[in-house]
């Protein structure tokens, strides 16, 4: 089954589904091997891995380069965190073309203004997009896609910016009418009160996606009870890798030795496995003349 159709099935599933963050080819491959059915290509994580802020400092073409490696390394669908679509409707529809060329299954865009800022940094001060302008962006993206199963998710930032339930519902409904395949309702509260209020009034008009980064104490059974379709674990591979690298770097710096850390890091053999070295060796047997194979072995 093609990746777009698989993502569409996840979003429209009657049972709660989960996708996991990745930010490069290696982390994407690990997510797939773990058993997740889909990948969230996080804007925060990709930008952080590049050493820049989540403020559209990495260009959309640089993000595409990362996505190409992620897509090539995996067989499960990828949903891109596409920020605001990297500009107006014209930028957003060109983005859809380029995502489809790289076999990316869908994109989520948020109703804030370009350049965006991460939702958890002074969210109440962030200007939101005009509803009609953002709806036009969704229409342009849906009109542009070649694959009918390509997914466009509209992310509603009304709660993040302090505008409340009425505004969230008004925006979500406008985006539904514009052709969005699902809505992502975002909240920075530590409880699920805003999400619960939205789901009660929304009444299943479109599938709903959530990102429980701040309300992580809420049992996932509650998400199922509310009728949530998809949960995104949004940045935890990046955050765990930061802690691991800080710890290992500090220990090597302190000890000036590798003796004590070797047992706590992946083996080189595991790195080679994830890179697909065995496939290359098999391909060399099939395609390289024996003389060149012997040369490779001597080198």
mmCIF file with all atom_site columns, C-alpha atoms in Angstrom, residues 55-240:
data_model
loop_
_atom_site.group_PDB
_atom_site.id
_atom_site.type_symbol
_atom_site.label_atom_id
_atom_site.label_alt_id
_atom_site.label_comp_id
_atom_site.label_asym_id
_atom_site.label_entity_id
_atom_site.label_seq_id
_atom_site.pdbx_PDB_ins_code
_atom_site.Cartn_x
_atom_site.Cartn_y
_atom_site.Cartn_z
_atom_site.occupancy
_atom_site.B_iso_or_equiv
_atom_site.pdbx_formal_charge
_atom_site.auth_seq_id
_atom_site.auth_comp_id
_atom_site.auth_asym_id
_atom_site.auth_atom_id
_atom_site.pdbx_PDB_model_num
ATOM 1   C CA . UNK A 1 55  ? 11.715  30.255 13.548 1.00 0.00 ? 55  UNK A CA 1
ATOM 2   C CA . UNK A 1 56  ? 11.991  29.280 9.857  1.00 0.00 ? 56  UNK A CA 1
ATOM 3   C CA . UNK A 1 57  ? 15.738  29.879 10.065 1.00 0.00 ? 57  UNK A CA 1
ATOM 4   C CA . UNK A 1 58  ? 16.252  26.645 8.152  1.00 0.00 ? 58  UNK A CA 1
ATOM 5   C CA . UNK A 1 59  ? 14.921  27.185 4.633  1.00 0.00 ? 59  UNK A CA 1
ATOM 6   C CA . UNK A 1 60  ? 12.167  24.973 3.283  1.00 0.00 ? 60  UNK A CA 1
ATOM 7   C CA . UNK A 1 61  ? 14.566  23.512 0.707  1.00 0.00 ? 61  UNK A CA 1
ATOM 8   C CA . UNK A 1 62  ? 16.961  22.523 3.496  1.00 0.00 ? 62  UNK A CA 1
ATOM 9   C CA . UNK A 1 63  ? 14.053  20.786 5.228  1.00 0.00 ? 63  UNK A CA 1
ATOM 10  C CA . UNK A 1 64  ? 13.242  19.005 1.960  1.00 0.00 ? 64  UNK A CA 1
ATOM 11  C CA . UNK A 1 65  ? 16.804  17.687 1.777  1.00 0.00 ? 65  UNK A CA 1
ATOM 12  C CA . UNK A 1 66  ? 16.393  16.129 5.233  1.00 0.00 ? 66  UNK A CA 1
ATOM 13  C CA . UNK A 1 67  ? 13.009  14.681 4.276  1.00 0.00 ? 67  UNK A CA 1
ATOM 14  C CA . UNK A 1 68  ? 14.447  13.040 1.180  1.00 0.00 ? 68  UNK A CA 1
ATOM 15  C CA . UNK A 1 69  ? 16.911  11.054 3.304  1.00 0.00 ? 69  UNK A CA 1
ATOM 16  C CA . UNK A 1 70  ? 14.154  10.165 5.788  1.00 0.00 ? 70  UNK A CA 1
ATOM 17  C CA . UNK A 1 71  ? 11.854  8.973  3.024  1.00 0.00 ? 71  UNK A CA 1
ATOM 18  C CA . UNK A 1 72  ? 14.566  6.933  1.315  1.00 0.00 ? 72  UNK A CA 1
ATOM 19  C CA . UNK A 1 73  ? 15.488  5.240  4.601  1.00 0.00 ? 73  UNK A CA 1
ATOM 20  C CA . UNK A 1 74  ? 11.959  4.080  5.490  1.00 0.00 ? 74  UNK A CA 1
ATOM 21  C CA . UNK A 1 75  ? 8.828   2.441  4.145  1.00 0.00 ? 75  UNK A CA 1
ATOM 22  C CA . UNK A 1 76  ? 6.268   3.957  6.541  1.00 0.00 ? 76  UNK A CA 1
ATOM 23  C CA . UNK A 1 77  ? 4.475   7.264  5.854  1.00 0.00 ? 77  UNK A CA 1
ATOM 24  C CA . UNK A 1 78  ? 5.894   10.615 6.927  1.00 0.00 ? 78  UNK A CA 1
ATOM 25  C CA . UNK A 1 79  ? 3.754   13.564 8.007  1.00 0.00 ? 79  UNK A CA 1
ATOM 26  C CA . UNK A 1 80  ? 5.735   16.790 7.747  1.00 0.00 ? 80  UNK A CA 1
ATOM 27  C CA . UNK A 1 81  ? 5.439   19.569 10.284 1.00 0.00 ? 81  UNK A CA 1
ATOM 28  C CA . UNK A 1 82  ? 5.276   22.213 7.546  1.00 0.00 ? 82  UNK A CA 1
ATOM 29  C CA . UNK A 1 83  ? 5.113   25.255 9.838  1.00 0.00 ? 83  UNK A CA 1
ATOM 30  C CA . UNK A 1 84  ? 2.953   27.870 8.056  1.00 0.00 ? 84  UNK A CA 1
ATOM 31  C CA . UNK A 1 85  ? 3.598   26.442 4.594  1.00 0.00 ? 85  UNK A CA 1
ATOM 32  C CA . UNK A 1 86  ? 6.735   28.611 4.316  1.00 0.00 ? 86  UNK A CA 1
ATOM 33  C CA . UNK A 1 87  ? 4.910   31.637 2.929  1.00 0.00 ? 87  UNK A CA 1
ATOM 34  C CA . UNK A 1 88  ? 1.613   32.324 1.174  1.00 0.00 ? 88  UNK A CA 1
ATOM 35  C CA . UNK A 1 89  ? -0.597  29.991 -0.889 1.00 0.00 ? 89  UNK A CA 1
ATOM 36  C CA . UNK A 1 90  ? 1.931   29.910 -3.717 1.00 0.00 ? 90  UNK A CA 1
ATOM 37  C CA . UNK A 1 91  ? 4.771   28.736 -1.475 1.00 0.00 ? 91  UNK A CA 1
ATOM 38  C CA . UNK A 1 92  ? 2.469   26.174 0.142  1.00 0.00 ? 92  UNK A CA 1
ATOM 39  C CA . UNK A 1 93  ? 1.265   24.666 -3.131 1.00 0.00 ? 93  UNK A CA 1
ATOM 40  C CA . UNK A 1 94  ? 4.822   24.402 -4.410 1.00 0.00 ? 94  UNK A CA 1
ATOM 41  C CA . UNK A 1 95  ? 5.706   22.649 -1.163 1.00 0.00 ? 95  UNK A CA 1
ATOM 42  C CA . UNK A 1 96  ? 3.024   20.022 -1.882 1.00 0.00 ? 96  UNK A CA 1
ATOM 43  C CA . UNK A 1 97  ? 4.523   19.348 -5.314 1.00 0.00 ? 97  UNK A CA 1
ATOM 44  C CA . UNK A 1 98  ? 7.975   18.855 -3.864 1.00 0.00 ? 98  UNK A CA 1
ATOM 45  C CA . UNK A 1 99  ? 6.729   16.656 -1.012 1.00 0.00 ? 99  UNK A CA 1
ATOM 46  C CA . UNK A 1 100 ? 4.924   14.360 -3.421 1.00 0.00 ? 100 UNK A CA 1
ATOM 47  C CA . UNK A 1 101 ? 8.097   14.044 -5.493 1.00 0.00 ? 101 UNK A CA 1
ATOM 48  C CA . UNK A 1 102 ? 9.887   12.775 -2.377 1.00 0.00 ? 102 UNK A CA 1
ATOM 49  C CA . UNK A 1 103 ? 7.119   10.327 -1.438 1.00 0.00 ? 103 UNK A CA 1
ATOM 50  C CA . UNK A 1 104 ? 6.097   12.257 1.675  1.00 0.00 ? 104 UNK A CA 1
ATOM 51  C CA . UNK A 1 105 ? 2.572   11.247 2.663  1.00 0.00 ? 105 UNK A CA 1
ATOM 52  C CA . UNK A 1 106 ? 1.235   14.494 4.088  1.00 0.00 ? 106 UNK A CA 1
ATOM 53  C CA . UNK A 1 107 ? 1.873   17.901 5.607  1.00 0.00 ? 107 UNK A CA 1
ATOM 54  C CA . UNK A 1 108 ? 0.525   19.796 8.602  1.00 0.00 ? 108 UNK A CA 1
ATOM 55  C CA . UNK A 1 109 ? 0.417   23.596 8.445  1.00 0.00 ? 109 UNK A CA 1
ATOM 56  C CA . UNK A 1 110 ? -0.388  25.971 11.291 1.00 0.00 ? 110 UNK A CA 1
ATOM 57  C CA . UNK A 1 111 ? -2.501  29.131 11.184 1.00 0.00 ? 111 UNK A CA 1
ATOM 58  C CA . UNK A 1 112 ? 0.165   31.608 12.238 1.00 0.00 ? 112 UNK A CA 1
ATOM 59  C CA . UNK A 1 113 ? 2.130   34.117 10.210 1.00 0.00 ? 113 UNK A CA 1
ATOM 60  C CA . UNK A 1 114 ? 5.450   33.527 8.450  1.00 0.00 ? 114 UNK A CA 1
ATOM 61  C CA . UNK A 1 115 ? 8.078   33.436 9.853  1.00 0.00 ? 115 UNK A CA 1
ATOM 62  C CA . UNK A 1 116 ? 6.655   31.374 12.708 1.00 0.00 ? 116 UNK A CA 1
ATOM 63  C CA . UNK A 1 117 ? 7.887   30.921 16.258 1.00 0.00 ? 117 UNK A CA 1
ATOM 64  C CA . UNK A 1 118 ? 7.621   27.718 18.266 1.00 0.00 ? 118 UNK A CA 1
ATOM 65  C CA . UNK A 1 119 ? 4.210   27.531 19.917 1.00 0.00 ? 119 UNK A CA 1
ATOM 66  C CA . UNK A 1 120 ? 5.626   27.100 23.417 1.00 0.00 ? 120 UNK A CA 1
ATOM 67  C CA . UNK A 1 121 ? 7.630   30.352 23.322 1.00 0.00 ? 121 UNK A CA 1
ATOM 68  C CA . UNK A 1 122 ? 5.434   33.356 24.181 1.00 0.00 ? 122 UNK A CA 1
ATOM 69  C CA . UNK A 1 123 ? 2.527   31.774 22.328 1.00 0.00 ? 123 UNK A CA 1
ATOM 70  C CA . UNK A 1 124 ? 0.045   34.414 23.455 1.00 0.00 ? 124 UNK A CA 1
ATOM 71  C CA . UNK A 1 125 ? 2.057   37.104 21.649 1.00 0.00 ? 125 UNK A CA 1
ATOM 72  C CA . UNK A 1 126 ? 2.193   35.319 18.298 1.00 0.00 ? 126 UNK A CA 1
ATOM 73  C CA . UNK A 1 127 ? 0.040   36.754 15.494 1.00 0.00 ? 127 UNK A CA 1
ATOM 74  C CA . UNK A 1 128 ? -2.365  34.342 13.807 1.00 0.00 ? 128 UNK A CA 1
ATOM 75  C CA . UNK A 1 129 ? -3.090  34.119 10.111 1.00 0.00 ? 129 UNK A CA 1
ATOM 76  C CA . UNK A 1 130 ? -6.266  35.621 8.690  1.00 0.00 ? 130 UNK A CA 1
ATOM 77  C CA . UNK A 1 131 ? -8.883  32.852 8.468  1.00 0.00 ? 131 UNK A CA 1
ATOM 78  C CA . UNK A 1 132 ? -9.721  33.513 4.805  1.00 0.00 ? 132 UNK A CA 1
ATOM 79  C CA . UNK A 1 133 ? -6.052  33.701 3.834  1.00 0.00 ? 133 UNK A CA 1
ATOM 80  C CA . UNK A 1 134 ? -5.267  30.439 5.587  1.00 0.00 ? 134 UNK A CA 1
ATOM 81  C CA . UNK A 1 135 ? -8.333  28.755 4.098  1.00 0.00 ? 135 UNK A CA 1
ATOM 82  C CA . UNK A 1 136 ? -7.151  29.840 0.642  1.00 0.00 ? 136 UNK A CA 1
ATOM 83  C CA . UNK A 1 137 ? -3.793  28.258 1.390  1.00 0.00 ? 137 UNK A CA 1
ATOM 84  C CA . UNK A 1 138 ? -5.471  24.944 2.223  1.00 0.00 ? 138 UNK A CA 1
ATOM 85  C CA . UNK A 1 139 ? -7.552  25.084 -0.966 1.00 0.00 ? 139 UNK A CA 1
ATOM 86  C CA . UNK A 1 140 ? -4.448  25.774 -3.053 1.00 0.00 ? 140 UNK A CA 1
ATOM 87  C CA . UNK A 1 141 ? -2.626  22.814 -1.496 1.00 0.00 ? 141 UNK A CA 1
ATOM 88  C CA . UNK A 1 142 ? -5.531  20.427 -2.069 1.00 0.00 ? 142 UNK A CA 1
ATOM 89  C CA . UNK A 1 143 ? -5.964  21.636 -5.656 1.00 0.00 ? 143 UNK A CA 1
ATOM 90  C CA . UNK A 1 144 ? -2.263  21.086 -6.318 1.00 0.00 ? 144 UNK A CA 1
ATOM 91  C CA . UNK A 1 145 ? -1.811  17.526 -5.056 1.00 0.00 ? 145 UNK A CA 1
ATOM 92  C CA . UNK A 1 146 ? -1.638  14.805 -7.702 1.00 0.00 ? 146 UNK A CA 1
ATOM 93  C CA . UNK A 1 147 ? -2.254  11.916 -5.310 1.00 0.00 ? 147 UNK A CA 1
ATOM 94  C CA . UNK A 1 148 ? -5.816  11.948 -3.969 1.00 0.00 ? 148 UNK A CA 1
ATOM 95  C CA . UNK A 1 149 ? -4.602  10.319 -0.759 1.00 0.00 ? 149 UNK A CA 1
ATOM 96  C CA . UNK A 1 150 ? -2.030  13.013 0.082  1.00 0.00 ? 150 UNK A CA 1
ATOM 97  C CA . UNK A 1 151 ? -3.039  14.437 3.473  1.00 0.00 ? 151 UNK A CA 1
ATOM 98  C CA . UNK A 1 152 ? -3.241  18.106 4.484  1.00 0.00 ? 152 UNK A CA 1
ATOM 99  C CA . UNK A 1 153 ? -3.722  18.678 8.221  1.00 0.00 ? 153 UNK A CA 1
ATOM 100 C CA . UNK A 1 154 ? -4.769  22.132 9.436  1.00 0.00 ? 154 UNK A CA 1
ATOM 101 C CA . UNK A 1 155 ? -3.237  23.008 12.790 1.00 0.00 ? 155 UNK A CA 1
ATOM 102 C CA . UNK A 1 156 ? -5.338  25.368 14.921 1.00 0.00 ? 156 UNK A CA 1
ATOM 103 C CA . UNK A 1 157 ? -3.348  27.633 17.261 1.00 0.00 ? 157 UNK A CA 1
ATOM 104 C CA . UNK A 1 158 ? -6.260  29.462 18.898 1.00 0.00 ? 158 UNK A CA 1
ATOM 105 C CA . UNK A 1 159 ? -5.651  27.923 22.333 1.00 0.00 ? 159 UNK A CA 1
ATOM 106 C CA . UNK A 1 160 ? -1.902  28.527 22.091 1.00 0.00 ? 160 UNK A CA 1
ATOM 107 C CA . UNK A 1 161 ? -2.460  32.237 21.437 1.00 0.00 ? 161 UNK A CA 1
ATOM 108 C CA . UNK A 1 162 ? -5.089  32.611 24.170 1.00 0.00 ? 162 UNK A CA 1
ATOM 109 C CA . UNK A 1 163 ? -8.087  33.118 21.867 1.00 0.00 ? 163 UNK A CA 1
ATOM 110 C CA . UNK A 1 164 ? -10.235 30.393 23.372 1.00 0.00 ? 164 UNK A CA 1
ATOM 111 C CA . UNK A 1 165 ? -12.713 27.743 22.339 1.00 0.00 ? 165 UNK A CA 1
ATOM 112 C CA . UNK A 1 166 ? -15.025 29.815 20.152 1.00 0.00 ? 166 UNK A CA 1
ATOM 113 C CA . UNK A 1 167 ? -12.146 30.960 17.980 1.00 0.00 ? 167 UNK A CA 1
ATOM 114 C CA . UNK A 1 168 ? -10.731 27.445 17.792 1.00 0.00 ? 168 UNK A CA 1
ATOM 115 C CA . UNK A 1 169 ? -14.061 26.063 16.590 1.00 0.00 ? 169 UNK A CA 1
ATOM 116 C CA . UNK A 1 170 ? -14.573 28.866 14.076 1.00 0.00 ? 170 UNK A CA 1
ATOM 117 C CA . UNK A 1 171 ? -11.150 28.323 12.567 1.00 0.00 ? 171 UNK A CA 1
ATOM 118 C CA . UNK A 1 172 ? -11.386 24.531 12.514 1.00 0.00 ? 172 UNK A CA 1
ATOM 119 C CA . UNK A 1 173 ? -14.735 24.690 10.728 1.00 0.00 ? 173 UNK A CA 1
ATOM 120 C CA . UNK A 1 174 ? -13.407 27.148 8.134  1.00 0.00 ? 174 UNK A CA 1
ATOM 121 C CA . UNK A 1 175 ? -10.456 24.867 7.438  1.00 0.00 ? 175 UNK A CA 1
ATOM 122 C CA . UNK A 1 176 ? -12.755 21.850 7.153  1.00 0.00 ? 176 UNK A CA 1
ATOM 123 C CA . UNK A 1 177 ? -14.800 23.686 4.533  1.00 0.00 ? 177 UNK A CA 1
ATOM 124 C CA . UNK A 1 178 ? -11.579 24.638 2.721  1.00 0.00 ? 178 UNK A CA 1
ATOM 125 C CA . UNK A 1 179 ? -10.769 20.955 2.255  1.00 0.00 ? 179 UNK A CA 1
ATOM 126 C CA . UNK A 1 180 ? -8.453  19.986 5.122  1.00 0.00 ? 180 UNK A CA 1
ATOM 127 C CA . UNK A 1 181 ? -8.303  16.233 5.745  1.00 0.00 ? 181 UNK A CA 1
ATOM 128 C CA . UNK A 1 182 ? -7.931  16.616 9.522  1.00 0.00 ? 182 UNK A CA 1
ATOM 129 C CA . UNK A 1 183 ? -7.423  19.285 12.160 1.00 0.00 ? 183 UNK A CA 1
ATOM 130 C CA . UNK A 1 184 ? -4.663  19.371 14.746 1.00 0.00 ? 184 UNK A CA 1
ATOM 131 C CA . UNK A 1 185 ? -5.878  21.140 17.865 1.00 0.00 ? 185 UNK A CA 1
ATOM 132 C CA . UNK A 1 186 ? -2.947  22.376 19.919 1.00 0.00 ? 186 UNK A CA 1
ATOM 133 C CA . UNK A 1 187 ? -2.755  23.248 23.617 1.00 0.00 ? 187 UNK A CA 1
ATOM 134 C CA . UNK A 1 188 ? 0.013   24.281 26.001 1.00 0.00 ? 188 UNK A CA 1
ATOM 135 C CA . UNK A 1 189 ? -1.930  23.543 29.201 1.00 0.00 ? 189 UNK A CA 1
ATOM 136 C CA . UNK A 1 190 ? -0.740  20.760 31.491 1.00 0.00 ? 190 UNK A CA 1
ATOM 137 C CA . UNK A 1 191 ? -4.266  19.312 31.587 1.00 0.00 ? 191 UNK A CA 1
ATOM 138 C CA . UNK A 1 192 ? -6.587  18.242 28.790 1.00 0.00 ? 192 UNK A CA 1
ATOM 139 C CA . UNK A 1 193 ? -9.382  20.737 29.525 1.00 0.00 ? 193 UNK A CA 1
ATOM 140 C CA . UNK A 1 194 ? -9.073  22.681 26.269 1.00 0.00 ? 194 UNK A CA 1
ATOM 141 C CA . UNK A 1 195 ? -8.845  19.558 24.131 1.00 0.00 ? 195 UNK A CA 1
ATOM 142 C CA . UNK A 1 196 ? -11.824 18.016 25.900 1.00 0.00 ? 196 UNK A CA 1
ATOM 143 C CA . UNK A 1 197 ? -13.941 21.143 25.405 1.00 0.00 ? 197 UNK A CA 1
ATOM 144 C CA . UNK A 1 198 ? -13.049 21.262 21.720 1.00 0.00 ? 198 UNK A CA 1
ATOM 145 C CA . UNK A 1 199 ? -13.834 17.598 21.117 1.00 0.00 ? 199 UNK A CA 1
ATOM 146 C CA . UNK A 1 200 ? -17.248 17.929 22.786 1.00 0.00 ? 200 UNK A CA 1
ATOM 147 C CA . UNK A 1 201 ? -18.274 20.771 20.479 1.00 0.00 ? 201 UNK A CA 1
ATOM 148 C CA . UNK A 1 202 ? -16.502 19.504 17.367 1.00 0.00 ? 202 UNK A CA 1
ATOM 149 C CA . UNK A 1 203 ? -18.572 16.335 17.323 1.00 0.00 ? 203 UNK A CA 1
ATOM 150 C CA . UNK A 1 204 ? -16.485 14.380 14.839 1.00 0.00 ? 204 UNK A CA 1
ATOM 151 C CA . UNK A 1 205 ? -16.757 16.689 11.837 1.00 0.00 ? 205 UNK A CA 1
ATOM 152 C CA . UNK A 1 206 ? -13.209 15.749 10.801 1.00 0.00 ? 206 UNK A CA 1
ATOM 153 C CA . UNK A 1 207 ? -10.501 13.551 12.327 1.00 0.00 ? 207 UNK A CA 1
ATOM 154 C CA . UNK A 1 208 ? -8.600  15.291 15.125 1.00 0.00 ? 208 UNK A CA 1
ATOM 155 C CA . UNK A 1 209 ? -4.847  15.070 15.737 1.00 0.00 ? 209 UNK A CA 1
ATOM 156 C CA . UNK A 1 210 ? -3.206  16.076 19.031 1.00 0.00 ? 210 UNK A CA 1
ATOM 157 C CA . UNK A 1 211 ? 0.311   16.683 20.370 1.00 0.00 ? 211 UNK A CA 1
ATOM 158 C CA . UNK A 1 212 ? 0.303   15.945 24.128 1.00 0.00 ? 212 UNK A CA 1
ATOM 159 C CA . UNK A 1 213 ? 3.780   17.332 24.833 1.00 0.00 ? 213 UNK A CA 1
ATOM 160 C CA . UNK A 1 214 ? 2.550   19.529 27.692 1.00 0.00 ? 214 UNK A CA 1
ATOM 161 C CA . UNK A 1 215 ? -0.321  17.376 28.975 1.00 0.00 ? 215 UNK A CA 1
ATOM 162 C CA . UNK A 1 216 ? 1.719   14.171 28.964 1.00 0.00 ? 216 UNK A CA 1
ATOM 163 C CA . UNK A 1 217 ? 0.240   13.005 32.287 1.00 0.00 ? 217 UNK A CA 1
ATOM 164 C CA . UNK A 1 218 ? -3.148  12.421 30.636 1.00 0.00 ? 218 UNK A CA 1
ATOM 165 C CA . UNK A 1 219 ? -3.767  8.679  30.131 1.00 0.00 ? 219 UNK A CA 1
ATOM 166 C CA . UNK A 1 220 ? -3.946  7.725  26.472 1.00 0.00 ? 220 UNK A CA 1
ATOM 167 C CA . UNK A 1 221 ? -7.221  5.956  27.227 1.00 0.00 ? 221 UNK A CA 1
ATOM 168 C CA . UNK A 1 222 ? -8.696  9.432  27.690 1.00 0.00 ? 222 UNK A CA 1
ATOM 169 C CA . UNK A 1 223 ? -7.677  10.353 24.134 1.00 0.00 ? 223 UNK A CA 1
ATOM 170 C CA . UNK A 1 224 ? -9.496  7.271  22.854 1.00 0.00 ? 224 UNK A CA 1
ATOM 171 C CA . UNK A 1 225 ? -12.546 8.135  24.929 1.00 0.00 ? 225 UNK A CA 1
ATOM 172 C CA . UNK A 1 226 ? -12.684 11.636 23.454 1.00 0.00 ? 226 UNK A CA 1
ATOM 173 C CA . UNK A 1 227 ? -12.532 10.325 19.896 1.00 0.00 ? 227 UNK A CA 1
ATOM 174 C CA . UNK A 1 228 ? -9.036  11.531 19.032 1.00 0.00 ? 228 UNK A CA 1
ATOM 175 C CA . UNK A 1 229 ? -7.783  9.912  15.829 1.00 0.00 ? 229 UNK A CA 1
ATOM 176 C CA . UNK A 1 230 ? -4.010  10.389 15.966 1.00 0.00 ? 230 UNK A CA 1
ATOM 177 C CA . UNK A 1 231 ? -1.464  11.201 18.680 1.00 0.00 ? 231 UNK A CA 1
ATOM 178 C CA . UNK A 1 232 ? 1.919   12.675 17.760 1.00 0.00 ? 232 UNK A CA 1
ATOM 179 C CA . UNK A 1 233 ? 4.886   12.053 20.076 1.00 0.00 ? 233 UNK A CA 1
ATOM 180 C CA . UNK A 1 234 ? 6.457   15.212 18.778 1.00 0.00 ? 234 UNK A CA 1
ATOM 181 C CA . UNK A 1 235 ? 10.071  15.751 19.871 1.00 0.00 ? 235 UNK A CA 1
ATOM 182 C CA . UNK A 1 236 ? 11.214  12.976 22.173 1.00 0.00 ? 236 UNK A CA 1
ATOM 183 C CA . UNK A 1 237 ? 13.856  11.329 20.004 1.00 0.00 ? 237 UNK A CA 1
ATOM 184 C CA . UNK A 1 238 ? 15.597  14.664 19.675 1.00 0.00 ? 238 UNK A CA 1
ATOM 185 C CA . UNK A 1 239 ? 15.342  15.415 23.384 1.00 0.00 ? 239 UNK A CA 1
ATOM 186 C CA . UNK A 1 240 ? 16.584  11.966 24.407 1.00 0.00 ? 240 UNK A CA 1
#
